[in-house]
Amino acid sequence: MLPALLLVAVLAVLAVFQIALALGAPLGRFTFGGRHPGVLPVGLRVAAALSVAVYALMGTLALDRAGVIAVYPADASRIGMWVVFGFLVLNTIPNAISPSRSERLVMTPLLIVMSVLALLVALG
């Protein structure tokens, strides 16, 4: 259960970050390759807001898989957590090679930690 709770905590912090981006916080250097180091353009701010829904789905899958909540059928949360794990691993690659030093130094280690946590939850 601890890996799921830690993963949800990290997702919550990232959700706050994405909401801040969506509301115009000048933190663009940490995302989208750092192409917009200050305030993101409107389209990317919308994408940041939509990512909060993805984080919520990932969080509920993790909590369901860990037995904290019962929202999805067992097979759905089991398969869903493997999808989450794969998604996080694949997202580590562009962050690791991002032209943005800030994104590489902050988001890459964060994604590695999240990937490990997701793997532990998926293994159940």
CSV table of C-alpha atoms in Angstrom, one decimal, residues 1-115:
chain,number,residue,atom,x,y,z
A,1,MET,CA,0.0,0.0,0.0
A,2,LEU,CA,2.9,2.4,0.7
A,3,PRO,CA,4.1,2.6,-2.9
A,4,ALA,CA,0.6,3.5,-4.0
A,5,LEU,CA,0.2,6.2,-1.4
A,6,LEU,CA,3.6,7.6,-2.3
A,7,LEU,CA,2.8,7.6,-6.0
A,8,VAL,CA,-0.5,9.4,-5.3
A,9,ALA,CA,1.4,12.0,-3.2
A,10,VAL,CA,3.8,12.7,-6.1
A,11,LEU,CA,0.9,12.8,-8.6
A,12,ALA,CA,-0.9,15.3,-6.3
A,13,VAL,CA,2.2,17.5,-6.3
A,14,LEU,CA,2.4,17.3,-10.0
A,15,ALA,CA,-1.3,18.1,-10.3
A,16,VAL,CA,-0.7,21.3,-8.3
A,17,PHE,CA,2.3,22.1,-10.6
A,18,GLN,CA,0.1,21.6,-13.7
A,19,ILE,CA,-2.7,23.7,-12.3
A,20,ALA,CA,-0.2,26.4,-11.6
A,21,LEU,CA,1.0,26.2,-15.2
A,22,ALA,CA,-2.6,26.3,-16.5
A,23,LEU,CA,-3.2,29.4,-14.5
A,24,GLY,CA,-0.2,31.1,-15.9
A,25,ALA,CA,2.7,30.5,-13.5
A,26,PRO,CA,6.0,31.2,-15.2
A,27,LEU,CA,7.3,27.7,-14.8
A,28,GLY,CA,7.5,26.6,-18.5
A,29,ARG,CA,11.2,25.7,-18.2
A,30,PHE,CA,10.2,22.6,-16.4
A,31,THR,CA,7.9,21.2,-19.1
A,32,PHE,CA,7.3,20.8,-22.8
A,33,GLY,CA,11.1,20.8,-23.5
A,34,GLY,CA,11.4,24.2,-21.9
A,35,ARG,CA,10.5,25.9,-25.2
A,36,HIS,CA,8.5,28.4,-23.3
A,37,PRO,CA,10.5,29.1,-20.2
A,38,GLY,CA,8.0,31.5,-18.7
A,39,VAL,CA,4.2,31.4,-19.1
A,40,LEU,CA,3.0,28.7,-21.4
A,41,PRO,CA,0.9,29.7,-24.5
A,42,VAL,CA,-2.8,29.0,-24.2
A,43,GLY,CA,-2.7,25.6,-26.0
A,44,LEU,CA,-0.1,24.2,-23.7
A,45,ARG,CA,-1.9,25.7,-20.6
A,46,VAL,CA,-4.9,23.7,-21.7
A,47,ALA,CA,-2.7,20.6,-22.1
A,48,ALA,CA,-1.4,21.2,-18.5
A,49,ALA,CA,-4.9,21.4,-17.2
A,50,LEU,CA,-5.9,18.2,-19.0
A,51,SER,CA,-2.9,16.4,-17.5
A,52,VAL,CA,-4.5,16.7,-14.1
A,53,ALA,CA,-7.3,14.4,-15.3
A,54,VAL,CA,-4.7,11.9,-16.4
A,55,TYR,CA,-3.0,12.1,-13.0
A,56,ALA,CA,-6.3,11.5,-11.3
A,57,LEU,CA,-6.9,8.4,-13.3
A,58,MET,CA,-3.4,7.2,-12.5
A,59,GLY,CA,-3.9,7.8,-8.9
A,60,THR,CA,-7.2,6.0,-8.7
A,61,LEU,CA,-5.8,3.1,-10.5
A,62,ALA,CA,-2.9,2.9,-8.0
A,63,LEU,CA,-5.2,3.2,-5.0
A,64,ASP,CA,-7.5,0.6,-6.5
A,65,ARG,CA,-4.7,-1.8,-7.2
A,66,ALA,CA,-3.4,-1.4,-3.7
A,67,GLY,CA,-6.8,-2.2,-2.2
A,68,VAL,CA,-7.3,1.3,-0.7
A,69,ILE,CA,-10.4,2.0,-2.8
A,70,ALA,CA,-12.6,-0.2,-5.0
A,71,VAL,CA,-13.5,1.6,-8.2
A,72,TYR,CA,-12.4,-0.6,-11.1
A,73,PRO,CA,-12.7,-4.3,-11.8
A,74,ALA,CA,-9.6,-6.2,-10.6
A,75,ASP,CA,-8.4,-6.9,-14.1
A,76,ALA,CA,-8.8,-3.2,-15.1
A,77,SER,CA,-6.7,-1.9,-12.2
A,78,ARG,CA,-4.1,-4.7,-12.7
A,79,ILE,CA,-3.7,-4.0,-16.5
A,80,GLY,CA,-4.2,-0.2,-15.9
A,81,MET,CA,-1.2,-0.1,-13.6
A,82,TRP,CA,1.0,-1.8,-16.1
A,83,VAL,CA,-0.1,0.8,-18.6
A,84,VAL,CA,0.7,3.5,-16.1
A,85,PHE,CA,4.1,2.0,-15.5
A,86,GLY,CA,4.8,1.8,-19.3
A,87,PHE,CA,3.6,5.4,-19.7
A,88,LEU,CA,5.9,6.7,-17.0
A,89,VAL,CA,8.9,4.8,-18.3
A,90,LEU,CA,8.3,6.1,-21.8
A,91,ASN,CA,7.9,9.6,-20.6
A,92,THR,CA,11.2,9.4,-18.8
A,93,ILE,CA,13.0,9.3,-22.2
A,94,PRO,CA,12.0,12.7,-23.6
A,95,ASN,CA,12.6,14.2,-20.2
A,96,ALA,CA,16.1,12.8,-20.0
A,97,ILE,CA,17.0,14.2,-23.4
A,98,SER,CA,15.1,17.5,-23.0
A,99,PRO,CA,16.9,20.6,-24.2
A,100,SER,CA,15.7,22.2,-20.9
A,101,ARG,CA,18.2,21.6,-18.1
A,102,SER,CA,15.5,22.3,-15.5
A,103,GLU,CA,13.3,19.6,-17.0
A,104,ARG,CA,16.2,17.1,-17.1
A,105,LEU,CA,17.3,17.8,-13.6
A,106,VAL,CA,13.8,17.8,-11.9
A,107,MET,CA,11.4,15.8,-14.0
A,108,THR,CA,13.7,12.9,-15.1
A,109,PRO,CA,14.5,11.8,-11.5
A,110,LEU,CA,10.9,12.3,-10.5
A,111,LEU,CA,9.7,10.1,-13.4
A,112,ILE,CA,12.2,7.4,-12.4
A,113,VAL,CA,10.9,7.4,-8.9
A,114,MET,CA,7.3,7.4,-10.1
A,115,SER,CA,8.2,4.5,-12.5
